[in-house]
Tab-separated table of C-alpha atoms in Angstrom:
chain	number	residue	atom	x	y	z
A	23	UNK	CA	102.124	-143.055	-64.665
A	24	UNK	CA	103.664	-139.642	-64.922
A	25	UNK	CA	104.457	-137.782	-61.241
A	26	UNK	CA	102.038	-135.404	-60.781
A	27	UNK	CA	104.117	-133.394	-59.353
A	28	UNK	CA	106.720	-132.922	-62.362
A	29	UNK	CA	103.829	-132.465	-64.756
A	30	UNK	CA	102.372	-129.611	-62.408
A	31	UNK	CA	105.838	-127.851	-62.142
A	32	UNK	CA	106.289	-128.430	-66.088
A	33	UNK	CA	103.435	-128.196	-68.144
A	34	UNK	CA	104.828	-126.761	-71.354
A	35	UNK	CA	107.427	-129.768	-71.520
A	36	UNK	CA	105.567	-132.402	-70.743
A	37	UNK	CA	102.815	-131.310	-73.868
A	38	UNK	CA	105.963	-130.470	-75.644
A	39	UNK	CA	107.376	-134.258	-75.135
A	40	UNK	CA	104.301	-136.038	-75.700
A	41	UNK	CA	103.763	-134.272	-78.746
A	42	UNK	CA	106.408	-136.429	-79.996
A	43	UNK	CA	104.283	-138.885	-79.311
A	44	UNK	CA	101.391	-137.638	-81.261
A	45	UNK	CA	99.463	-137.470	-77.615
A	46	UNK	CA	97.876	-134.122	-76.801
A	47	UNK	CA	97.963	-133.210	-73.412
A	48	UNK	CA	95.076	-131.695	-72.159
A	49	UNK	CA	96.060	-128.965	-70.175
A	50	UNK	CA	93.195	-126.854	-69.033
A	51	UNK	CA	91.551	-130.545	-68.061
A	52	UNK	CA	94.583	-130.997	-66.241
A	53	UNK	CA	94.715	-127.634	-64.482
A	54	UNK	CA	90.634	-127.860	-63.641
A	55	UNK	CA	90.687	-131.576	-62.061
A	56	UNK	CA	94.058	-130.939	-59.831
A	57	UNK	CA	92.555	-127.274	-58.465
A	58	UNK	CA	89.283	-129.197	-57.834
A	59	UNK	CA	91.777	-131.800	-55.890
A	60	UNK	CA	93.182	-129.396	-54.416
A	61	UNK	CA	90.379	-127.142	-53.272
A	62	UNK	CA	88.235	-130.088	-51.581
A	63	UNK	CA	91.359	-131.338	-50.106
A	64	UNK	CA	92.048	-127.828	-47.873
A	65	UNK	CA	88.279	-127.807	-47.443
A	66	UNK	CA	87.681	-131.103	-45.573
A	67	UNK	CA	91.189	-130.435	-44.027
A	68	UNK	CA	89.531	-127.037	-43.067
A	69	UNK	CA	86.446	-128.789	-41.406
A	70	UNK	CA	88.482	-131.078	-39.405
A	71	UNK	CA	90.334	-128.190	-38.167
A	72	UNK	CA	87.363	-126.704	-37.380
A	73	UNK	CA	85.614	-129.922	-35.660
A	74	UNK	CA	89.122	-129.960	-33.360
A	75	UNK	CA	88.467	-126.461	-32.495
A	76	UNK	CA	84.705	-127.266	-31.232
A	77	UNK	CA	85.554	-130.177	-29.447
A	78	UNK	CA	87.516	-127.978	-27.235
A	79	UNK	CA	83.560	-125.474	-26.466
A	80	UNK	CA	82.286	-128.806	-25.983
A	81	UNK	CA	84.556	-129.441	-23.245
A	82	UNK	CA	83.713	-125.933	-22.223
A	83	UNK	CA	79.764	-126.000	-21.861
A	84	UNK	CA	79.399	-129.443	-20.514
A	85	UNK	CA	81.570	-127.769	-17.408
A	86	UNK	CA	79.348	-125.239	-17.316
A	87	UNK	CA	76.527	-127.653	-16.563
A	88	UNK	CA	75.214	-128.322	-20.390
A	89	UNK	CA	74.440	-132.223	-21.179
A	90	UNK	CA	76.534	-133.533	-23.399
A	91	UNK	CA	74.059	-133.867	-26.366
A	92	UNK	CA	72.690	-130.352	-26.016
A	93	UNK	CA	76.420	-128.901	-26.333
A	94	UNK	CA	77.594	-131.307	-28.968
A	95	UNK	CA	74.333	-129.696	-31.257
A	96	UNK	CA	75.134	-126.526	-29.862
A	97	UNK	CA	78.605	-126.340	-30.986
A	98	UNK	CA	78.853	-128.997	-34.386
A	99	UNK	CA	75.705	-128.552	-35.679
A	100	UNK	CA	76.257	-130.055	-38.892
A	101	UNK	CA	79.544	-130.017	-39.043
A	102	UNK	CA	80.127	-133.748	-39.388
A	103	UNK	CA	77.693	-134.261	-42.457
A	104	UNK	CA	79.997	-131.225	-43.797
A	105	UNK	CA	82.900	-133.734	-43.620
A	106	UNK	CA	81.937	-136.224	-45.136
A	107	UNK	CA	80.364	-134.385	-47.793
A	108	UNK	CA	84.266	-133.023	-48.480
A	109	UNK	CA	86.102	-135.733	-48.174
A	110	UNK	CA	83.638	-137.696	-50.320
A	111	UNK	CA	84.272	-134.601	-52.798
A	112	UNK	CA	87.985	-134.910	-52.409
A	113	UNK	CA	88.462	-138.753	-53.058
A	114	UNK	CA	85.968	-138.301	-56.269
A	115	UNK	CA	88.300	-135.778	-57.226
A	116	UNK	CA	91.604	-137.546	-56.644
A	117	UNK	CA	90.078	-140.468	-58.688
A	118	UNK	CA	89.164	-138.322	-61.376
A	119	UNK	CA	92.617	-137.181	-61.821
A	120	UNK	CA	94.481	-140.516	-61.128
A	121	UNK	CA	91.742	-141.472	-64.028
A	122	UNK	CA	93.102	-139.126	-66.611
A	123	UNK	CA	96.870	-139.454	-65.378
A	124	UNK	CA	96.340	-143.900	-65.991
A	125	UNK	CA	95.576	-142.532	-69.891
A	126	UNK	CA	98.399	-140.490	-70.310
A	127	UNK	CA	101.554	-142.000	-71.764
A	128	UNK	CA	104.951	-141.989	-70.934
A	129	UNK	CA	107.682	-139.579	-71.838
A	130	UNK	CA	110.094	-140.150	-74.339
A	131	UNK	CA	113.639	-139.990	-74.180
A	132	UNK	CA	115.497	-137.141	-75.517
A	133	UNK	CA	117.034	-139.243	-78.523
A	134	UNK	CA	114.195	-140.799	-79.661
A	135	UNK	CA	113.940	-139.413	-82.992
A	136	UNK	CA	110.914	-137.281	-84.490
A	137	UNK	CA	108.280	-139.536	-86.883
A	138	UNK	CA	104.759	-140.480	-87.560
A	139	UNK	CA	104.919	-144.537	-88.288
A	140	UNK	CA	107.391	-147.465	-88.851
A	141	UNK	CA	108.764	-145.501	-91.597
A	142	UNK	CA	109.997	-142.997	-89.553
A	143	UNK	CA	112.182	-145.378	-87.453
A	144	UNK	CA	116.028	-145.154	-87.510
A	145	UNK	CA	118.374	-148.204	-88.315
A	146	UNK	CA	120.836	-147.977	-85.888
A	147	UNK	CA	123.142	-151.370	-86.616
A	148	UNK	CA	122.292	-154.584	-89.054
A	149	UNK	CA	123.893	-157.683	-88.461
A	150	UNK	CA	124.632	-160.929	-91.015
A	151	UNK	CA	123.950	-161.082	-94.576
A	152	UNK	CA	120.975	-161.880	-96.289
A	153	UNK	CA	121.625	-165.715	-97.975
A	154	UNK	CA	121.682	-166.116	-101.776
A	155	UNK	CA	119.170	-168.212	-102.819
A	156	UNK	CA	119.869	-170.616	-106.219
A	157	UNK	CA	115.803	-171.407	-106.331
A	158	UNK	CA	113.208	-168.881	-105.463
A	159	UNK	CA	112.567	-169.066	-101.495
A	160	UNK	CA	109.109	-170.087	-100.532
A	161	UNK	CA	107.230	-168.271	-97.557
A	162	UNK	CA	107.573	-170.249	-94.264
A	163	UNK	CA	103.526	-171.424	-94.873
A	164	UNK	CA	104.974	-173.660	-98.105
A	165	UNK	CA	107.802	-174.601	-96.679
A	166	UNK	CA	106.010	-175.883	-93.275
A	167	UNK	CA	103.031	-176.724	-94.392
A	168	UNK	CA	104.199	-180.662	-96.178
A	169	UNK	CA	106.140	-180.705	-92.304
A	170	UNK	CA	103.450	-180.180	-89.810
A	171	UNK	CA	102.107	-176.517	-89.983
A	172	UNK	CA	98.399	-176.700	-90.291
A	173	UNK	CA	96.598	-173.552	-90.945
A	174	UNK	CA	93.548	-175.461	-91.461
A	175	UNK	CA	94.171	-177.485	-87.974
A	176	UNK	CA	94.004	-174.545	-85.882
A	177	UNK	CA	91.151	-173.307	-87.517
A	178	UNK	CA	88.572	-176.224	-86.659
A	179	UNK	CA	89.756	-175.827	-83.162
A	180	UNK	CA	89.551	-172.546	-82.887
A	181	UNK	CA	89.245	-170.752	-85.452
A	182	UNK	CA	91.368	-168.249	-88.161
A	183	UNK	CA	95.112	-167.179	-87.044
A	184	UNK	CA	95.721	-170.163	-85.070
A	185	UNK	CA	98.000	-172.755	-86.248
A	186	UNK	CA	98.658	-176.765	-84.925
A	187	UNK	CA	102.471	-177.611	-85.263
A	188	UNK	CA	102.936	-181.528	-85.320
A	189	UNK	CA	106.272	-183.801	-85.553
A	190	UNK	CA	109.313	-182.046	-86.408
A	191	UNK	CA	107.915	-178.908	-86.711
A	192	UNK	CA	106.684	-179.104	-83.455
A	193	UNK	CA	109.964	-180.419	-81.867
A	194	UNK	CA	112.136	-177.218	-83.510
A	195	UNK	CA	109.376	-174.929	-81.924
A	196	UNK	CA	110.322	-176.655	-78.448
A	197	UNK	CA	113.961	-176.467	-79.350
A	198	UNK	CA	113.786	-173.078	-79.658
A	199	UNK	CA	112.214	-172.277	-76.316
A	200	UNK	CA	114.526	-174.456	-74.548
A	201	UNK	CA	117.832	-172.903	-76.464
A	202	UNK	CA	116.900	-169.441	-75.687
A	203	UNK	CA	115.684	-170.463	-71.844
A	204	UNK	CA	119.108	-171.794	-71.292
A	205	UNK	CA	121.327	-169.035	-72.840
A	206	UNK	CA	119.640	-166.327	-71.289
A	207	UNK	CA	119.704	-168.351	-67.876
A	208	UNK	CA	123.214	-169.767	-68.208
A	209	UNK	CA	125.025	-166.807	-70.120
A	210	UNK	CA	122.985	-163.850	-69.508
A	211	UNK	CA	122.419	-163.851	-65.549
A	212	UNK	CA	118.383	-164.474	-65.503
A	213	UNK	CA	116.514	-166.341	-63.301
A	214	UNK	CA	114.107	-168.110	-65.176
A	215	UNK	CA	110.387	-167.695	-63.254
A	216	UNK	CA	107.044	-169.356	-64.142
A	217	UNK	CA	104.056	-167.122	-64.018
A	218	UNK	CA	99.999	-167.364	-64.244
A	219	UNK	CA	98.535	-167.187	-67.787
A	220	UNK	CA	95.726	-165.148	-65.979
A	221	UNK	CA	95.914	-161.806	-64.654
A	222	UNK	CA	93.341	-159.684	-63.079
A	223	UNK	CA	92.796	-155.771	-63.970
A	224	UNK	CA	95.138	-154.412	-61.630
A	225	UNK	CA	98.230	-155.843	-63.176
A	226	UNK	CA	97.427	-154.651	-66.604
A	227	UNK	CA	96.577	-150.863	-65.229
A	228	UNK	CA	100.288	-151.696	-63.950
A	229	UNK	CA	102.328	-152.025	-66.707
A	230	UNK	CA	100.102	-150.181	-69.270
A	231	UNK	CA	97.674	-152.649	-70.955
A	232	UNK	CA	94.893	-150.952	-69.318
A	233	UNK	CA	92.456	-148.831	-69.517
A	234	UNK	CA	93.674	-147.522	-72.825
A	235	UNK	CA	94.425	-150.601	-75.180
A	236	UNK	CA	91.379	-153.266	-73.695
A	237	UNK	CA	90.263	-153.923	-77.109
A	238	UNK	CA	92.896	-156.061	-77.773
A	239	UNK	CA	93.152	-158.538	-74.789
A	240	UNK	CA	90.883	-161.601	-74.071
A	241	UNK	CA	88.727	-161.120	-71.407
A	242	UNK	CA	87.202	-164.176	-69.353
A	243	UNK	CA	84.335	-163.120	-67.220
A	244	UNK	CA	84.204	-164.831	-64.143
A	245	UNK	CA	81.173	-166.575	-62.486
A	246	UNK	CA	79.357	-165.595	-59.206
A	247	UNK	CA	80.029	-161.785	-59.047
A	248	UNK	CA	84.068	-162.142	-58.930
A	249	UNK	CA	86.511	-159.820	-60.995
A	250	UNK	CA	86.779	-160.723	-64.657
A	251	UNK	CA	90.235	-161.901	-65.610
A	252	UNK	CA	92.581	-161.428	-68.524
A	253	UNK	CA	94.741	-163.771	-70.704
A	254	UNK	CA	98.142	-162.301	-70.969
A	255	UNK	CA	99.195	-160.506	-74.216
A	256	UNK	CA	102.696	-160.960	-72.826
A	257	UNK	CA	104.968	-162.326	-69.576
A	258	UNK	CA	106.100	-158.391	-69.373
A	259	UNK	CA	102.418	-158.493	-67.168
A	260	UNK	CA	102.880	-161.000	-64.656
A	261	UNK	CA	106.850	-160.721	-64.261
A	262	UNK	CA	106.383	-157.437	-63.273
A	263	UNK	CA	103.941	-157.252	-61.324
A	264	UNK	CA	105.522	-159.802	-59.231
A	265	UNK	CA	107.066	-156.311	-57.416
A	266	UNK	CA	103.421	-154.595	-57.306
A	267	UNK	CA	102.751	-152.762	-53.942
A	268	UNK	CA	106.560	-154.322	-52.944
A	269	UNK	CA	109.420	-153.019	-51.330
A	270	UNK	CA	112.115	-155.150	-52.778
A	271	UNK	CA	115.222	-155.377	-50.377
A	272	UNK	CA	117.562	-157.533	-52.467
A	273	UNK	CA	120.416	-156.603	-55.171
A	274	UNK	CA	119.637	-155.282	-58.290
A	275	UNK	CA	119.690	-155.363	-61.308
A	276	UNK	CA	116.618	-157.864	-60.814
A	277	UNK	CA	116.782	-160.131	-63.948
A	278	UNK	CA	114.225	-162.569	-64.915
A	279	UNK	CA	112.896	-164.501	-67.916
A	280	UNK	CA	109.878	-166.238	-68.596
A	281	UNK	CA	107.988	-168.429	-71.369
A	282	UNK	CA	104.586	-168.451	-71.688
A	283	UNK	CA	102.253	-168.627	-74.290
A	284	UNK	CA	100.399	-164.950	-75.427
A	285	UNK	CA	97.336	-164.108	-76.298
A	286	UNK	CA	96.481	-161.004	-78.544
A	287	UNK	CA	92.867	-160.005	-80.208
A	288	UNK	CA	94.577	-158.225	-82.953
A	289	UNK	CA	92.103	-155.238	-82.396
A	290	UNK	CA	92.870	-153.238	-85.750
A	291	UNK	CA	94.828	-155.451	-87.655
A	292	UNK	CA	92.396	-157.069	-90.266
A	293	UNK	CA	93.455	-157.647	-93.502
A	294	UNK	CA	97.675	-157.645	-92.345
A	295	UNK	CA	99.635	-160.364	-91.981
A	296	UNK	CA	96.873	-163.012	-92.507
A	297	UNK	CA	98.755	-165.550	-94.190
A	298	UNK	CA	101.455	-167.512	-91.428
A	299	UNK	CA	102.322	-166.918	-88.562
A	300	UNK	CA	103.418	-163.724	-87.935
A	301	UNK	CA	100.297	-162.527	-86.148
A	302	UNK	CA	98.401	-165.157	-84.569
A	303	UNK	CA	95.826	-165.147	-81.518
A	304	UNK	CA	98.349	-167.183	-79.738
A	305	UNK	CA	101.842	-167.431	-79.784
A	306	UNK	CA	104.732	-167.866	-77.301
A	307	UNK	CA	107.749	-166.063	-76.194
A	308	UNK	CA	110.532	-165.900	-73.773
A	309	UNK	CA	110.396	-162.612	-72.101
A	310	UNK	CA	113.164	-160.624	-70.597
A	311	UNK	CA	112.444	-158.649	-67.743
A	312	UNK	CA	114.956	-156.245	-65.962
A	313	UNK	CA	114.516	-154.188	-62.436
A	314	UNK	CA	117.316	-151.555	-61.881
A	315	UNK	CA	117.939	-148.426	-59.983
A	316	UNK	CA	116.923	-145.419	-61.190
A	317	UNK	CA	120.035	-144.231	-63.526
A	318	UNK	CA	121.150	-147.291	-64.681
A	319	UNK	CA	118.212	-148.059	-67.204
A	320	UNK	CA	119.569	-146.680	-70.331
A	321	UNK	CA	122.768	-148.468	-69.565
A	322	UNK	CA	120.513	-151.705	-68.855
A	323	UNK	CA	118.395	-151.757	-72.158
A	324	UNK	CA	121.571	-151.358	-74.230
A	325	UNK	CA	122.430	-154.939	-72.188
A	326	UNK	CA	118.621	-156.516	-72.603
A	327	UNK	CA	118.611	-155.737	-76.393
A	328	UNK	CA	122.314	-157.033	-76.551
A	329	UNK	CA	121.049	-160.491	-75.257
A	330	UNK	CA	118.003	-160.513	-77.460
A	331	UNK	CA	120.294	-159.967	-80.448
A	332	UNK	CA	122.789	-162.542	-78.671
A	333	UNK	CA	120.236	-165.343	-80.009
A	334	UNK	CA	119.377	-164.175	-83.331
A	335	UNK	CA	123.652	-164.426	-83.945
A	336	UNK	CA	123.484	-168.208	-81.847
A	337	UNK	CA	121.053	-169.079	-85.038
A	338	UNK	CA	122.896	-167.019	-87.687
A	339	UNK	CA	119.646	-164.899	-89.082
A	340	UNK	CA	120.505	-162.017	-90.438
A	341	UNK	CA	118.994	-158.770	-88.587
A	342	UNK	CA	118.420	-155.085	-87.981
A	343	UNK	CA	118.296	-153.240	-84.716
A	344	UNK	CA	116.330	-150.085	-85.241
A	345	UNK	CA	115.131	-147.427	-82.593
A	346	UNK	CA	111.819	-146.195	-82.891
A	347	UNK	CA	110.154	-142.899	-83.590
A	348	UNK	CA	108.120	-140.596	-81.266
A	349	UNK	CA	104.591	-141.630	-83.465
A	350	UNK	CA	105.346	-145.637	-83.365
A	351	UNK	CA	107.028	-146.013	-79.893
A	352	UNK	CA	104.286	-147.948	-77.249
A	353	UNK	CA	101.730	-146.195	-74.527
A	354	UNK	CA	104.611	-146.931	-71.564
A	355	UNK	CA	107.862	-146.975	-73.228
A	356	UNK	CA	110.813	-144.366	-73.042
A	357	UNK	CA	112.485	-145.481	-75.391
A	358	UNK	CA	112.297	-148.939	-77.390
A	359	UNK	CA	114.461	-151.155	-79.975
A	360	UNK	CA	112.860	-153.127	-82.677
A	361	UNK	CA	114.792	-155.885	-83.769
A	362	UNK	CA	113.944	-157.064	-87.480
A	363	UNK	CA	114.923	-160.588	-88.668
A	364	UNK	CA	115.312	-161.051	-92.512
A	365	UNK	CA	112.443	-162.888	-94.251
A	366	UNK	CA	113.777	-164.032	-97.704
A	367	UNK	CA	110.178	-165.369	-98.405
A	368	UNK	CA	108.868	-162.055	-97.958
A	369	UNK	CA	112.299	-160.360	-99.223
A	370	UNK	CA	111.744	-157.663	-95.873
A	371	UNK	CA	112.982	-157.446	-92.543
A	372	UNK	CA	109.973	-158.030	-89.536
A	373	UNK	CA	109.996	-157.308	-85.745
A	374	UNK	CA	111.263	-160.171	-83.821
A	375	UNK	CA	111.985	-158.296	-80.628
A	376	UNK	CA	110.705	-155.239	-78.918
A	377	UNK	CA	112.891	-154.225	-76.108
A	378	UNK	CA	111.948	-150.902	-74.173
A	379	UNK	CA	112.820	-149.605	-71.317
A	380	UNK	CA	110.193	-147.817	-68.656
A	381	UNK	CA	111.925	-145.725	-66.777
A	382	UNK	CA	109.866	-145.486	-62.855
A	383	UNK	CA	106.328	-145.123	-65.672
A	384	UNK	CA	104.820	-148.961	-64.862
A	385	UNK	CA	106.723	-148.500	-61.369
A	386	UNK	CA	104.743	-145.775	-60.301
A	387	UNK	CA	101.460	-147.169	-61.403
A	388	UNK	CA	102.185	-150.484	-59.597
A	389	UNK	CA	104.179	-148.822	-56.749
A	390	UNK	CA	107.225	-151.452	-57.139
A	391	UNK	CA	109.950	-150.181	-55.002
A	392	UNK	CA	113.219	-150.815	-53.798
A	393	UNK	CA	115.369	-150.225	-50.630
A	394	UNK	CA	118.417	-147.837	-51.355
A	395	UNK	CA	121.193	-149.373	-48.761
A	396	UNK	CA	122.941	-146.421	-48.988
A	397	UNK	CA	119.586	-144.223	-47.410
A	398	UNK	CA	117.735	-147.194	-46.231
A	399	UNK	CA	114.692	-145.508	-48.310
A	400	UNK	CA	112.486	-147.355	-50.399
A	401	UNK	CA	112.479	-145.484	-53.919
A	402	UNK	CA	110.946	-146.335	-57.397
A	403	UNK	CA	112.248	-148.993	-59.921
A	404	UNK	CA	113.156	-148.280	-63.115
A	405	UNK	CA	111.482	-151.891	-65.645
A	406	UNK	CA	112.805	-152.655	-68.591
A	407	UNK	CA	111.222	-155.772	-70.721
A	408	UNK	CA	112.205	-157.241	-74.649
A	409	UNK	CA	111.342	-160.319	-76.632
A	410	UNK	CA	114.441	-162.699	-76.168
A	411	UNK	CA	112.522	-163.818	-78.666
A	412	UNK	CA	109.106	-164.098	-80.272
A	413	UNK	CA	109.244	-168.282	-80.545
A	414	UNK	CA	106.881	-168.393	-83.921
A	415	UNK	CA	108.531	-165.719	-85.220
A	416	UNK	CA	112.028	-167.389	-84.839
A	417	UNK	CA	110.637	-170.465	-86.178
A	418	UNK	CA	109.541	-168.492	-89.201
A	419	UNK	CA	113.006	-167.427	-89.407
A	420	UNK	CA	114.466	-170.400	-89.628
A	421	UNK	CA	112.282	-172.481	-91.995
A	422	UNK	CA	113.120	-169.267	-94.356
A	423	UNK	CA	116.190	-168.765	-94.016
A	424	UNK	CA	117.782	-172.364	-93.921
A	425	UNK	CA	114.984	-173.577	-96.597
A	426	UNK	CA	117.114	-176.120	-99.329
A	427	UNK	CA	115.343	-176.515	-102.669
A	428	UNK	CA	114.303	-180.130	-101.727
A	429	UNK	CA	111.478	-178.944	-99.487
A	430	UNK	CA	113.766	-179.811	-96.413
A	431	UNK	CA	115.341	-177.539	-93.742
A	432	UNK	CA	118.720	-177.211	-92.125
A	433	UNK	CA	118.494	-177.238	-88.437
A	434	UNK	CA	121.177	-174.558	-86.644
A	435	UNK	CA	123.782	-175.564	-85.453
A	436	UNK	CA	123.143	-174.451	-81.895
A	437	UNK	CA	119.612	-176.256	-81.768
A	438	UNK	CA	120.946	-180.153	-82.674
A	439	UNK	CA	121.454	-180.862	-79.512
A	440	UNK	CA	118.160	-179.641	-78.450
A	441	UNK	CA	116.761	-182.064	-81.312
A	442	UNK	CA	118.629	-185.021	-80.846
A	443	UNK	CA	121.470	-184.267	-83.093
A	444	UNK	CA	118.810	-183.805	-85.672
A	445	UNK	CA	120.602	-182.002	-88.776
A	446	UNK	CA	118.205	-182.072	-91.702
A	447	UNK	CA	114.209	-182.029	-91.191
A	448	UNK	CA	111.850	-183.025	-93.975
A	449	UNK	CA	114.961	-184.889	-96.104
């Protein structure tokens, strides 16, 4: 959430910035709901003044011999029902406005560049070179399919754009988590953290999910009048929230990384990508999750997106690191790298990794603090979060990218050990 207090004291460049964003700011809406805040505010602040004041005559007239009752009507008369009629007045219009400010997006950085879509973004480094095939690559779906990717599988159980993985298949999709769980952990400085799959409505109103995008999470309605609960489109929800109404008094950065599995409704997206699986119900990934002082966040997404890319050079896929445009960057972010891992099967680079950086945006909203040692005053966080990396998605790199012409694939180099010295799969 935005400070209230910055948008009130710059109105023309905050709808100047989120213009960039294709978001109109509404500014007379704005302007009406905090003067309505405002005005009940001073008037139930006014009526408590005022109830102080007669306290004071009632003091007076009961020492002049008045009971008690006759010179509390006397002097309040209805003074208390005023009261709470304001203050009632005043929290309606303080939720009003915290309403609007929840659907409001985040500012973004100066150097994000101007644009409407994914076209728009700018390629700011690409890594490795595309392999040279001597047959015609196949898509990951014929190359997996005779190993244990089954479309049709995960459709009986559940139904279309879930997939069951089986055998080796299977074991290179656990290879993968545990490879990228142990460099992040052993070379990068995170402490790896387990999370619920669950979350309740306050955690996605923290980092942004909610109210605005609700469409496209899976909601599970709880029995017996309790909240409803969510499955998690991403670890980004419960890792940080784990600092939600928190002062944190510890060192930062705060670095932690998580897999779970992630669960998207793919609200919108009918008809794109419905082959594979690039965008699936269900999917898992090992999240990166940074807290850091307020200045140092720029500096720290340069480092998060460094160790997302630090894994797609441990498999040697060939990549592109782009930064994204005001009209495709997300609801929260400030600023956000796309990484894009060559697909010879679909001859195009695709999003592996979306790293971002918050700024105090989800801090604010979840009021995650920290202690300053050098004040001893708790201020905002600054959360950054990236894909270090999608699991399918790397999976689908690999059975592309290391395809041979005998229907087999090369395991990388870095993941044998994780498969039992396991070279070759399908030979």
């Amino acid at each position: 959430m935005l400070d209230i207090k910055f948008i009130r004291d710059n109105l023309d460049t905050v709808a100047a910035a989120l213009a960039k964003k294709k978001f109109e700011l509404d500014v007379a809406s704005f302007q009406q709901m905090d003067e309505t805040r405002k005005s009940a505010l001073t008037r139930a602040q006014s009526l408590q003044a005022e109830k102080k004041k007669a306290s004071k005559q009632i003091g007076m007239l009961i020492g002049q011999g008045m009971s008690p009752d006759e010179a509390k009507a006397q002097v309040m008369g209805g003074i208390d029902s005023d009261i709470t009629v304001a203050e009632q007045e005043a929290r309606d219009a303080e939720n009003a406005l915290r309403t609007y400010l929840l659907s409001v997006p985040n500012l973004p950085h100066a150097d994000v560049p101007e644009g409407k879509s994914e076209d728009d973004n700018r390629e700011v480094l690409k890594w490795g070179t595309p392999r040279e095939f001597s047959f015609a690559p196949k898509d990951h779906v014929d190359v997996a399919e005779p190993l244990g990717m089954s479309f049709d599988a995960g459709a009986r159980v559940a139904g279309s754009r879930f997939v069951a993985l089986s055998g080796q298949i299977a074991r290179m999709h656990r290879a993968l988590t545990q490879f990228m769980l142990d460099t992040h952990t052993l070379e990068h400085g995170y402490e790896e953290t387990y999370v619920p799959y669950l979350v309740n409505r306050d955690a996605l109103e923290g980092t942004g999910q909610l109210p605005k995008f609700e469409e496209d999470l899976f909601r599970i309605p709880q029995a017996q009048g309790d909240k409803d609960l969510f499955l998690i489109p991403t670890a980004e929800v419960p890792v940080t929230n784990l600092l939600r109404d928190a002062v944190y008094d510890g060192a930062l950065p705060l670095k932690k990384v998580a897999h779970t599995p992630c669960f998207r409704s793919e609200a919108g997206s009918y008809g794109r990508d419905t082959r594979g699986m690039i965008r699936q119900h269900q999917f898992d990934k090992v999240e990166l999750v940074q807290f850091v002082a307020a200045g140092t966040s720029e500096a720290a997404l340069e480092e998060l997106t460094g160790h997302a890319e630090a894994i797609l050079q441990k498999l040697g896929l060939p990549y592109r690191k782009v930064v994204l445009c005001g009209g495709d960057l997300g609801f929260s972010a400030a600023k956000t790298y796309d990484l894009e891992v060559w697909l010879p099967g679909q001859q195009k680079y695709r999003e592996i990794s979306s790293c971002s950086n918050f700024l105090d945006y989800q801090a604010r909203r979840m009021q995650a603090r920290w202690r300053n040692p050098e004040t001893g005053k708790p201020e905002l966080l600054h959360t950054l979060n990236g894909s270090g990396l999608a699991v399918g998605r790397t999976l689908v790199a690999i059975l592309e990218n290391y395809q041979q012409e005998d229907g087999s694939v090369v395991v990388p180099e870095v993941l044998r050990p994780y498969m039992g010295g396991l070279e070759v799969i399908g030979a």
